[in-house]
Coordinates of C-alpha atoms in Angstrom, one line a residue:
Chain A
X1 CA -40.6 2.4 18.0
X2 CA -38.3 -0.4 17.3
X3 CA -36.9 -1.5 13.8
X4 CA -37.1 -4.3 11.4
X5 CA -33.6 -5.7 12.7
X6 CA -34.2 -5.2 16.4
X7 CA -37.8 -6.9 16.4
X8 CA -36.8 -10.2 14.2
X9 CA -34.1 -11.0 17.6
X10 CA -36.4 -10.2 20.4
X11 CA -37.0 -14.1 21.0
X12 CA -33.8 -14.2 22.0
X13 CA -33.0 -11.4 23.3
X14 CA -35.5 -11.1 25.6
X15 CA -36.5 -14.3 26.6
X16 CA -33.2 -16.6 25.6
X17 CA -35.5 -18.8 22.5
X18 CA -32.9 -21.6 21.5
X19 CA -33.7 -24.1 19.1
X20 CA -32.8 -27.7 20.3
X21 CA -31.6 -30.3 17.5
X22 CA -34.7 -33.2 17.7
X23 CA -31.6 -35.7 16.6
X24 CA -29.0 -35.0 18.7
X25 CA -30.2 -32.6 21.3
X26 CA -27.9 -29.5 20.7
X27 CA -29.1 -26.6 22.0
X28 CA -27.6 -23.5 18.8
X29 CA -28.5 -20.2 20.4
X30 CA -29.3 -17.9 18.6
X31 CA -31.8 -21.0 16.8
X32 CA -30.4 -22.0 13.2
X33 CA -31.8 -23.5 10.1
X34 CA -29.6 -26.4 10.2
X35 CA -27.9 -28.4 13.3
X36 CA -24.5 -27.9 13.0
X37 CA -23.4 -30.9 14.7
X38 CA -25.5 -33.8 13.1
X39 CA -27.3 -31.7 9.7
X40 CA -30.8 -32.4 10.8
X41 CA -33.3 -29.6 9.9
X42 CA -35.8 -30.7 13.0
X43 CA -35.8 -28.7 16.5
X44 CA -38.2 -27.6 18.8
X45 CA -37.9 -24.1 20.9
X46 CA -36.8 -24.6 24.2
X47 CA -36.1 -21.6 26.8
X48 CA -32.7 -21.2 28.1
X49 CA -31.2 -22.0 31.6
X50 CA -30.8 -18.3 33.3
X51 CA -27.9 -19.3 34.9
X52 CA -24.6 -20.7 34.3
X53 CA -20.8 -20.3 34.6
X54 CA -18.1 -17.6 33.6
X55 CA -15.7 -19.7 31.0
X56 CA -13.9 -16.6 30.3
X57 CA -13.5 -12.6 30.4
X58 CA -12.3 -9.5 30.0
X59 CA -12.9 -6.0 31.1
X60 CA -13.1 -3.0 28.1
X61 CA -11.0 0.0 29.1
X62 CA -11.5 1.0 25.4
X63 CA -14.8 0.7 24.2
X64 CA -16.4 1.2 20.4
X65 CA -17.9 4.9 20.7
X66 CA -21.3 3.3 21.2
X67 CA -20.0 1.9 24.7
X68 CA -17.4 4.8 25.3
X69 CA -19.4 6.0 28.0
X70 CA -19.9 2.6 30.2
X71 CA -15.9 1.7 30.2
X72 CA -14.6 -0.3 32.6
X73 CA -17.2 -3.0 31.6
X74 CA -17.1 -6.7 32.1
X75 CA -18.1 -9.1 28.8
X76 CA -17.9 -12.7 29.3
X77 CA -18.1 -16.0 27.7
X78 CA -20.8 -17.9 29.8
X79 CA -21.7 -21.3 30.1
X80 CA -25.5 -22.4 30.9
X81 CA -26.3 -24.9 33.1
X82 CA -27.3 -26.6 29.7
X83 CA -24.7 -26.4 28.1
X84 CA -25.6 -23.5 25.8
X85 CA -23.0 -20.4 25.7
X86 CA -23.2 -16.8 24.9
X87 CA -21.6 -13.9 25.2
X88 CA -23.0 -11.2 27.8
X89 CA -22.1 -8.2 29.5
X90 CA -21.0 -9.0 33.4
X91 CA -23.2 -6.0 35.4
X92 CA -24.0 -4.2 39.2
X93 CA -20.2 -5.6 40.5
X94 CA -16.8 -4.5 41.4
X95 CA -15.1 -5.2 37.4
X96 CA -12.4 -6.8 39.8
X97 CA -14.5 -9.4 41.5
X98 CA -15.2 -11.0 38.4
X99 CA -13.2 -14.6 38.1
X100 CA -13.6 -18.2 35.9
X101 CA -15.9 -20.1 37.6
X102 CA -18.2 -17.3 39.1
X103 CA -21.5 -18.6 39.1
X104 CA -23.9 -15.8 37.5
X105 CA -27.6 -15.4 36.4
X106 CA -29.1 -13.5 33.3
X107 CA -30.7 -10.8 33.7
X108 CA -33.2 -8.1 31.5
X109 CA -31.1 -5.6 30.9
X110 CA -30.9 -2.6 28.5
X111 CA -27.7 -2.7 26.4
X112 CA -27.3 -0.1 23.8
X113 CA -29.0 2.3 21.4
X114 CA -29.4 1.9 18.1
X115 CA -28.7 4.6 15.1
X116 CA -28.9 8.3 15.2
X117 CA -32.3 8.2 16.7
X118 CA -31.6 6.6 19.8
X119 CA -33.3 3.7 19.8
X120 CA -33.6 1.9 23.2
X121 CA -32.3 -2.1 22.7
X122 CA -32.6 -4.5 25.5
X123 CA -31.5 -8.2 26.2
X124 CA -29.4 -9.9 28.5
X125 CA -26.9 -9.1 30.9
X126 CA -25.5 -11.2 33.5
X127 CA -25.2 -11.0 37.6
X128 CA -23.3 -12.4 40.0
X129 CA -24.9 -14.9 42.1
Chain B
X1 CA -18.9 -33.9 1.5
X2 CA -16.5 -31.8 -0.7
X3 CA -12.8 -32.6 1.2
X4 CA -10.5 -30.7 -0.9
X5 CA -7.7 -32.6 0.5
X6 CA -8.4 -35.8 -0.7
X7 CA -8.7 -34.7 -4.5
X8 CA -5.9 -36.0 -6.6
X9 CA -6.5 -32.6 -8.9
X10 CA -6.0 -30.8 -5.9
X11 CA -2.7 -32.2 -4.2
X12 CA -1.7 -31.7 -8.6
X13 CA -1.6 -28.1 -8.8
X14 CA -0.5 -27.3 -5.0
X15 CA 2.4 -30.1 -6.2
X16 CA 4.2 -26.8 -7.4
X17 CA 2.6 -25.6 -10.6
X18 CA 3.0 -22.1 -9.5
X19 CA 5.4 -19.7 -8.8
X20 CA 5.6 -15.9 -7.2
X21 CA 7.7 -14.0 -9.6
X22 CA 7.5 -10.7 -8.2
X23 CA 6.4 -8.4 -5.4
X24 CA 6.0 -5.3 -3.9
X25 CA 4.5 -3.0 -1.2
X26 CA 4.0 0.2 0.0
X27 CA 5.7 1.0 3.6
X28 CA 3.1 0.5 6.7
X29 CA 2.0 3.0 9.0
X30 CA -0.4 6.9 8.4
X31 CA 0.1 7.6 4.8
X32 CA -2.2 10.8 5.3
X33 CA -1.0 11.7 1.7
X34 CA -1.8 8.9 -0.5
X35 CA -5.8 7.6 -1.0
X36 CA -6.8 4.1 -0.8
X37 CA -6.1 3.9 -4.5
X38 CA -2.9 5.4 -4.6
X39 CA -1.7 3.0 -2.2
X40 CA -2.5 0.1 -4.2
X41 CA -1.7 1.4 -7.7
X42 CA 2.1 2.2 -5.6
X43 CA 2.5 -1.9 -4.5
X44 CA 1.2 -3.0 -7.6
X45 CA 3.4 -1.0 -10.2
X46 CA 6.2 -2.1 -7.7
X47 CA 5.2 -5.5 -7.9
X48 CA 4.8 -5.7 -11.9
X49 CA 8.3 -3.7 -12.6
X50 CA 10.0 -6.5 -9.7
X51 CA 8.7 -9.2 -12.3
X52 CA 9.6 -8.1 -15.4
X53 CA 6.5 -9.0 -16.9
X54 CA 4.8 -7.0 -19.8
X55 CA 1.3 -7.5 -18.8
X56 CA -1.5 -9.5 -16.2
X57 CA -4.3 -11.4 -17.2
X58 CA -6.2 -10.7 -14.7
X59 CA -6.1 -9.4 -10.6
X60 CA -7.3 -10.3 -7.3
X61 CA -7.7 -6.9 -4.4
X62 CA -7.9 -8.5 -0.8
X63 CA -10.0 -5.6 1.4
X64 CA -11.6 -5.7 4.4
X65 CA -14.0 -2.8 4.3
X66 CA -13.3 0.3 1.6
X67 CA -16.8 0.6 2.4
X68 CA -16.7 1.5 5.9
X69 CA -13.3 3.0 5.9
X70 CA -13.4 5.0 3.3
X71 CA -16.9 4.6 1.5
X72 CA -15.7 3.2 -1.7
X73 CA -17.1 -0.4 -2.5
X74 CA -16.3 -2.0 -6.0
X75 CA -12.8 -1.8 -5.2
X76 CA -11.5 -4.6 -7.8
X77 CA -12.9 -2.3 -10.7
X78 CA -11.3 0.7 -9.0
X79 CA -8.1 -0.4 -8.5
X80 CA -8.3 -1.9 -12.3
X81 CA -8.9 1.7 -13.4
X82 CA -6.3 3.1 -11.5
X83 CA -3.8 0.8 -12.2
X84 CA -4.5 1.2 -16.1
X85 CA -5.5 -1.9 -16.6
X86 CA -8.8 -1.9 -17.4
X87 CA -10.7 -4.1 -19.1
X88 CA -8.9 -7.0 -17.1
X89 CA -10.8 -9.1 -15.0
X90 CA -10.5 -7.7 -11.2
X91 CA -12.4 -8.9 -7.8
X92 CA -12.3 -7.9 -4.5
X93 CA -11.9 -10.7 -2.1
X94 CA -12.9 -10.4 1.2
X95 CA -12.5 -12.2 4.5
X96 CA -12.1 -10.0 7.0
X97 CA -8.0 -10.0 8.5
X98 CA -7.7 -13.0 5.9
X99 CA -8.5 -11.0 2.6
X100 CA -4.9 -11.1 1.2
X101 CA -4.7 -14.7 2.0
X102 CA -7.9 -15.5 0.0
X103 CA -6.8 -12.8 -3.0
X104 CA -3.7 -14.7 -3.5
X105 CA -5.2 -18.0 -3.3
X106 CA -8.2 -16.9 -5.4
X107 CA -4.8 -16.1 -8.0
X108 CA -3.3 -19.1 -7.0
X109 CA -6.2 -21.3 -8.7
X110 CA -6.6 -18.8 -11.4
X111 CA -2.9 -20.0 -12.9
X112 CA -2.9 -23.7 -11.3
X113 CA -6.0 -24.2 -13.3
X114 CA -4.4 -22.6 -16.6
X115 CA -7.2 -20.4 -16.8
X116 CA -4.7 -17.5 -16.8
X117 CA -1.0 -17.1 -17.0
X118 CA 0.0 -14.0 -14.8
X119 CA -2.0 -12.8 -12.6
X120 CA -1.8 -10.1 -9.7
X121 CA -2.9 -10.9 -6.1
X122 CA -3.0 -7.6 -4.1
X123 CA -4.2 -6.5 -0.8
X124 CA -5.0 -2.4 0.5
X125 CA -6.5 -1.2 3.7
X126 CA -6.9 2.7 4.3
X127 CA -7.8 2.8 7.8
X128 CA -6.9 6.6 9.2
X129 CA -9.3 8.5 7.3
X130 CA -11.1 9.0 10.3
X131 CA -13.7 6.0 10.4
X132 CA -14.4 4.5 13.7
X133 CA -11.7 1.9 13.1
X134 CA -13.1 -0.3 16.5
X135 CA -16.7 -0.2 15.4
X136 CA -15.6 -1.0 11.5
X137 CA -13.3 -4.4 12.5
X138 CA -16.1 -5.6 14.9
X139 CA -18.3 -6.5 11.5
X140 CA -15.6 -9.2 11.3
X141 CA -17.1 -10.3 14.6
X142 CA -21.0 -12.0 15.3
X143 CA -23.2 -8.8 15.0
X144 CA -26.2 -9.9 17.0
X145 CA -24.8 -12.0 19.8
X146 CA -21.5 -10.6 20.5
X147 CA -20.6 -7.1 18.8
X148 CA -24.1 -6.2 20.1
X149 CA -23.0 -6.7 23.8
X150 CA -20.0 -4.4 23.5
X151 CA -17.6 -6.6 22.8
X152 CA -14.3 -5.5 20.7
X153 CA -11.8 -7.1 19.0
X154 CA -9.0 -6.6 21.9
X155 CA -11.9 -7.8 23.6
X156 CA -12.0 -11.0 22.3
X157 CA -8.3 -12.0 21.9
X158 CA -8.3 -10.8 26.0
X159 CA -11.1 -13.4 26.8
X160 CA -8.6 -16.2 24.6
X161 CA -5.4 -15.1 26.4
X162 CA -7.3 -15.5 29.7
X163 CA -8.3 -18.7 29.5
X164 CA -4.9 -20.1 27.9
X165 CA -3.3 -18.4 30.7
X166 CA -5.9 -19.7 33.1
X167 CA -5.8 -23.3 31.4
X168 CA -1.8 -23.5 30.2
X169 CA 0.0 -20.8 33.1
X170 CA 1.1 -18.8 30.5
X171 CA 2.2 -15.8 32.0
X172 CA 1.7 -12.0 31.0
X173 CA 5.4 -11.5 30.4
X174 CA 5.2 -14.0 27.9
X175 CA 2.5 -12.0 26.1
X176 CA 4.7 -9.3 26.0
X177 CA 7.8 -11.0 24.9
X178 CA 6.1 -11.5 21.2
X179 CA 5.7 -7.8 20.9
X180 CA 9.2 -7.1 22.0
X181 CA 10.4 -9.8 19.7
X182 CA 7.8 -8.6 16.4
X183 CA 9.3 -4.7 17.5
X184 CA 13.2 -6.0 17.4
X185 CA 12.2 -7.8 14.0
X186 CA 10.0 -4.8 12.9
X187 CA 13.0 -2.2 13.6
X188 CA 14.9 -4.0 10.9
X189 CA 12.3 -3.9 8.2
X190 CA 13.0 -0.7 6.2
X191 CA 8.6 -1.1 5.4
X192 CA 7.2 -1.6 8.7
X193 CA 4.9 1.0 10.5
X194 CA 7.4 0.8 13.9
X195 CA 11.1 1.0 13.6
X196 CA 11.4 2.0 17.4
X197 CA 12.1 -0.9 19.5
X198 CA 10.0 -1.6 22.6
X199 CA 11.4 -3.2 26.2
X200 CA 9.6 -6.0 28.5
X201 CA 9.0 -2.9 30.8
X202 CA 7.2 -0.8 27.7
X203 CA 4.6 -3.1 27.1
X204 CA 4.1 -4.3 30.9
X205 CA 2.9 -0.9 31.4
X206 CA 1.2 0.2 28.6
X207 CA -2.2 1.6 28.8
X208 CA -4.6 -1.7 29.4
X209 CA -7.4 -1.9 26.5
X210 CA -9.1 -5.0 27.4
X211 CA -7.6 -7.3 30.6
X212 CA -4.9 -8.7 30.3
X213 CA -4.1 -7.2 26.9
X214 CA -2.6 -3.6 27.0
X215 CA -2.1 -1.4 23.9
X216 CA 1.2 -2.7 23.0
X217 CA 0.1 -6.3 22.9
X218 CA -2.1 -5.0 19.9
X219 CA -1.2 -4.6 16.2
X220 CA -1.8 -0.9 15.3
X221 CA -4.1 0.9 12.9
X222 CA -2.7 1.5 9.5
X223 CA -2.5 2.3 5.6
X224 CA -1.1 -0.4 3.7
X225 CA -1.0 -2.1 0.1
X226 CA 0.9 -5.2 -1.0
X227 CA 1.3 -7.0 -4.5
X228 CA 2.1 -10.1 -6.0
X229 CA 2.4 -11.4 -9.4
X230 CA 1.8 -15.1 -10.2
X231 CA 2.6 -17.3 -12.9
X232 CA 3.1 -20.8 -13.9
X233 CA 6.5 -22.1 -12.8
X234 CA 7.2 -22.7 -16.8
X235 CA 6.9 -19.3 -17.3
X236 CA 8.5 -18.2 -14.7
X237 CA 11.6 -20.2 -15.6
X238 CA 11.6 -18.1 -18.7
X239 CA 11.7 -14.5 -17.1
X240 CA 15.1 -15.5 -15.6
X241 CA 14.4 -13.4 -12.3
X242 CA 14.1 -14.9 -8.5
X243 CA 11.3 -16.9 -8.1
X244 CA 9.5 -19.2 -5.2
X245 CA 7.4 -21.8 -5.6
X246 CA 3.8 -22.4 -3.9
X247 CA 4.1 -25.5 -2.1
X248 CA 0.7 -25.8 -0.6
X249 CA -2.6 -23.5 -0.3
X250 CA -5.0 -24.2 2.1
X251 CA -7.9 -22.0 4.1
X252 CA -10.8 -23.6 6.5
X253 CA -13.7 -21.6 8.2
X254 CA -14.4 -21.3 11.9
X255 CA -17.7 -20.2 13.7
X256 CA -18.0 -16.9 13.8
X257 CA -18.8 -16.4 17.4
X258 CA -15.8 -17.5 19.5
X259 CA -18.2 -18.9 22.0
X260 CA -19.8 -21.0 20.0
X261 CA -16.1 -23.2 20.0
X262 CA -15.2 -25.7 22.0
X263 CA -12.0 -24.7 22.7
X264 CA -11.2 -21.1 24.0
X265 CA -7.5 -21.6 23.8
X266 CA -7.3 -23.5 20.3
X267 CA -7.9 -21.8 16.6
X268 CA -9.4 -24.7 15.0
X269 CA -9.2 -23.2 11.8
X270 CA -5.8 -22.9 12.1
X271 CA -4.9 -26.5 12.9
X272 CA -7.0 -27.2 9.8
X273 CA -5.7 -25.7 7.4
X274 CA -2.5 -26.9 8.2
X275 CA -3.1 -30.0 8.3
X276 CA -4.4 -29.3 4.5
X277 CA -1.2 -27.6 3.8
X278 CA 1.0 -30.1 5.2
X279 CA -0.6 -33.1 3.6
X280 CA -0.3 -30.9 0.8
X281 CA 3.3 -30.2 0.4
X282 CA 4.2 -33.5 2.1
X283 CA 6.0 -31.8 4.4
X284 CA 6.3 -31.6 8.8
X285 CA 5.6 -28.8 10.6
X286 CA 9.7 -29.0 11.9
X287 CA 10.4 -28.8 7.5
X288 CA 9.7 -25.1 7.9
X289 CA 12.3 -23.0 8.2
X290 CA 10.2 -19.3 9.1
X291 CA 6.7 -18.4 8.8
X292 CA 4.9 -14.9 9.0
X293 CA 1.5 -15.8 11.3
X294 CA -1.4 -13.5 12.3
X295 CA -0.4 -11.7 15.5
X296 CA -3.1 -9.1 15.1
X297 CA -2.4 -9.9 19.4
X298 CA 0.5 -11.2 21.1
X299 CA -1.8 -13.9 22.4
X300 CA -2.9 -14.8 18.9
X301 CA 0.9 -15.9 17.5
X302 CA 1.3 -17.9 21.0
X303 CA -1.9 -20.0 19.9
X304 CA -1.3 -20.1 16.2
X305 CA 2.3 -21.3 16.8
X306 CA 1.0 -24.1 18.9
X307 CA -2.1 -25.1 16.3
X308 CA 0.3 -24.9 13.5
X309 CA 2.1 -27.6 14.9
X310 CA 5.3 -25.5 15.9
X311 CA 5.1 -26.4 19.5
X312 CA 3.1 -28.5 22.1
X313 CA -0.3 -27.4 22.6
X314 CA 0.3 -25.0 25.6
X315 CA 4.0 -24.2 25.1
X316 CA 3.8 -21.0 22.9
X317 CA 4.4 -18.6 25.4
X318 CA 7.3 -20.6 27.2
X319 CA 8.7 -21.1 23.5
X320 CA 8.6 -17.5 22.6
X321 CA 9.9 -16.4 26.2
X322 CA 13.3 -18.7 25.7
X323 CA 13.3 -17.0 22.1
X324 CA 12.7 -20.1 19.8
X325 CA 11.1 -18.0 17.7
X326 CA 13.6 -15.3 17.3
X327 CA 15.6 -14.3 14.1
X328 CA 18.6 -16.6 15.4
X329 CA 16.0 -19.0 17.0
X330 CA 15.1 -22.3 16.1
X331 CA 12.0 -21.1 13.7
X332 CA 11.8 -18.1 13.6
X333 CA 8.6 -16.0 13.6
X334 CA 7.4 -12.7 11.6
X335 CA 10.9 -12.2 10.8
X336 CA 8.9 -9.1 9.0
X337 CA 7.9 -7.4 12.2
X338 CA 4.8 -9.0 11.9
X339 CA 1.7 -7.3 12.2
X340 CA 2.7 -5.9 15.7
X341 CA 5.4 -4.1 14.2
X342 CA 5.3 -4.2 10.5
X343 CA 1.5 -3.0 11.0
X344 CA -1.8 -4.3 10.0
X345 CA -3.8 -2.5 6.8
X346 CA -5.8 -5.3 7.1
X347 CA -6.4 -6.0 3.2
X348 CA -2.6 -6.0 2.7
X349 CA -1.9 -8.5 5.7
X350 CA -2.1 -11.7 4.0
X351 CA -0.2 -10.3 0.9
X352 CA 2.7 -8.6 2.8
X353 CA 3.3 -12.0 4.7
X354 CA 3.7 -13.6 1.2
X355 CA 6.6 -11.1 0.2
X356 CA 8.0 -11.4 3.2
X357 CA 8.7 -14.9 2.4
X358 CA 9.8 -14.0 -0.9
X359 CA 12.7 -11.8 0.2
X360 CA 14.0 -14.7 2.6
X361 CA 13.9 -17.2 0.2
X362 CA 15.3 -15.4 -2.5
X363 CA 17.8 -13.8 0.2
X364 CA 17.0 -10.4 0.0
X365 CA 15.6 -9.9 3.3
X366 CA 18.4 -7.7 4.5
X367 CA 19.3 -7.3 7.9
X368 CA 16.5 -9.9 9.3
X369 CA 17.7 -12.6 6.7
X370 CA 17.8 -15.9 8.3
X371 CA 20.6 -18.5 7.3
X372 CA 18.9 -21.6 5.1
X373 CA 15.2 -20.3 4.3
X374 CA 14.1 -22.6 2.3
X375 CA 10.5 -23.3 3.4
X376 CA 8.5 -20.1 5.0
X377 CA 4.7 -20.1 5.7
X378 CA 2.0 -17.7 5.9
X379 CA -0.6 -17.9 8.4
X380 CA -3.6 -15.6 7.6
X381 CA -6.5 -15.1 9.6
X382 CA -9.6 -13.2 9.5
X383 CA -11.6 -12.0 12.9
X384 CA -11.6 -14.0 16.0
X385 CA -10.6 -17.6 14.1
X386 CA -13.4 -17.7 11.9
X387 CA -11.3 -17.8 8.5
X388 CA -7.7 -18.9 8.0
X389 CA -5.8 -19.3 4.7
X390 CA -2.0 -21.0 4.8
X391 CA 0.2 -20.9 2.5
X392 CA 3.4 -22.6 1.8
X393 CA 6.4 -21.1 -0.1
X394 CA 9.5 -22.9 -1.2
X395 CA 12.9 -21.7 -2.3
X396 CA 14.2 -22.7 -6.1

């Protein structure tokens, strides 16, 4: 069972849909209604490089209660060999291997569950390469 | 494209058609004995007996989330009620960190535009009622594509002060030289949540909540309410009672995800909307005197400094670490406390760092009074950069 909230991302979530401006070529991930560099309302779906770059991080030690369990954890800004960037968990490594720079890949991961029924999400997590 | 700064109507009324007459505020910190109405009915009849005037017009509540902290939504029409006010006008205003920044500029226009002649601009947070305060300030944060990932709010101030410190060698004593500076500022401010000082050595080794930032690198969880009272600076000349003058209001937005900036060490927002302010007011950045910003993190006021135009792009932390920015400094910063010390009912934030200004301009700042205040600013900011309000007050 999954609900009404969790279905409408699962383009994205699951297999990185972006929507790229036909004008200017910007990739906006998650896709948007209207390009926020040049204003056009034109894109076509394209699927996102898996792998990328770490542009930044930081490692919870205090997590919200839903993540309380899974502390020390790794979330970083990454950078897409296209450009594109998002925000992902860093998983399967040593918290204190994890530097700017490090070349990583996306992976299917689950990440959390939803509401009091426990809902299994899923989505993207990244690995070091 | 609407620009707000070129309109002539708008460089009019921020020319100085406004004036803050009065103010007041509850003190910071666990008020486990006063409710989320309470608190603001307490700042408000403060602020209203401070002015001397007989009545408002109309009132602005900055909140962040009465809803999720204390499951009371409609909170304009509460506080109204409570306040015995009713059947005034009263709206909530909400941007996250930045709602009492937006109240009083939501007032602001109210009387620039003559639409009212006094009106209240309050903020009120109740945040120790037992909500899950982390989960409740990540809605200020992208939902989907980065609270959803596990992200927090120390979280995403660590992954900024990484990368300025990766990018701009700032160092992680510098970090905790703004908390020991907001604490020795905060220990003189009779309101604030922490009167206890805190060494180099405290905050170096306190419990780490997101690398590099530790717990006393963050501004803490509290109950709060500040108040304001606006009117025209005609009728304020008539109440005979101490009075500052807005110089400039300005706010921009940012995008709500931090990754979806170009920069990772810049607040665009900030720069902005100070630009705005300083076109404005026709004023420099070196013209101000003090200013009150948003260190919700000791990483934020090193970047906000710098955007604001304070100091070079990359020279926060060296700036704050040869105390520039100390009471005696050469501008000093949240001479209040700030929100490090002072504390940070988010609502009340933006409101608070108005009166703060108040009391040094009008000289009643006490102990932290600073010699020749004559131009403070207040730098508001709501979740990771996505909404900033500035606002410039001047001395009469």
């Amino acid at each position: 069972m999954i609900s009404p909230k969790y279905h409408r991302e699962i383009p994205q979530r699951y297999r990185l849909e972006a929507g790229k401006c036909k004008q200017c070529g910007t990739i906006s991930f998650p896709p948007r209604l209207i390009c926020p560099k040049c204003k056009s309302k034109n894109f076509e779906t394209v699927q996102l490089s898996r792998e990328g770059k770490i542009l930044t991080f930081t490692i919870i030690r205090v997590g919200p209660d839903k993540f309380s369990k899974e502390t020390p954890y790794v979330v970083a800004i990454i950078e897409l060999n296209d450009g594109a960037r998002l925000t992902a968990q860093v998983t399967d490594c040593d918290v204190n291997k994890v530097e700017i720079g490090t070349k990583v890949k996306l992976v299917f991961r689950k990440i959390q569950d939803e509401g009091k029924w426990g809902l299994h999400c899923y989505g993207y997590k990244a690995i070091l390469i | 494209m609407l620009n707000e700064m070129n309109s002539p109507k708008a460089n009019r009324l921020a020319g100085g058609d406004v004036a803050v007459i009065g103010v007041g505020m509850t003190k910071f910190g666990e008020l486990w004995n006063k409710s989320l109405r309470d608190i603001f009915v307490e700042a408000a009849m403060k602020a209203i007996e401070n002015s001397g005037v007989d009545h408002i017009d109309s009132m602005y509540v900055g909140t962040m989330s009465g809803g999720l902290f204390v499951g009371q939504e409609h909170v304009g029409a509460v506080m109204a009620d409570y306040l015995g006010s009713v059947p005034i006008p009263a709206t909530r205003v909400e941007s996250a960190c930045a709602s009492g920044g937006a109240a009083f500029r939501s007032a602001f226009f109210e009387v620039a535009s003559g639409y009212s002649e006094i009106v209240l601009a309050g903020g009120v947070e109740k945040m120790t009622d037992g909500a899950d305060v982390t989960d409740a300030l990540a809605t200020a944060a992208d939902q989907e594509y980065e609270v959803y990932h596990g992200i927090t709010f120390p979280g995403l101030y660590a992954m900024m002060a990484r990368a300025h410190m990766h990018q701009y060698k700032t160092t992680r004593e510098q970090l905790a030289h703004v908390a020991v500076k907001n604490h020795k500022n905060g220990s003189l401010n009779p309101n604030a949540q922490f009167r206890s000082q805190a060494t180099l050595e405290q905050v170096m080794n306190s419990t780490m909540v997101a690398d590099p930032l530790r717990l006393l690198d963050c501004s803490p969880v509290s109950d709060g309410g500040a108040a304001v009272i606006l009117c025209s600076l005609e009728y304020a000349k008539k109440l005979k009672r101490p009075f500052v003058k807005v110089k400039a209001s300005a706010q921009a937005s940012g995008t709500i995800a931090l990754h979806s900036r170009e920069s990772l060490t810049s607040l665009d927002c900030v720069s902005v909307a100070a630009k705005k302010a300083f076109k404005q007011s026709n004023i420099k950045p070196y013209d101000i005197n003090f200013a009150e910003v948003h260190d919700c993190f000791t990483i934020a006021e090193i970047i906000v400094t710098e955007d604001l135009g304070f100091f070079e792009k990359g020279k926060g932390g060296i700036s704050v670490e040869q105390g520039l920015t100390s009471l005696n400094g050469k501008i000093p910063i949240n001479t209040s406390g700030g929100l490090k010390a002072k504390g940070h009912p988010v609502g009340a934030t933006g409101i608070a760092q108005i009166i703060e200004c108040y009391e040094q301009l009008t000289g009643n700042a006490g102990e932290r009074q600073i010699k020749n205040a004559k131009l403070g600013l207040a730098q508001n900011m709501g979740g990771s950069g996505a909404s900033c309000t500035i606002h410039i007050l001047e001395a009469i």
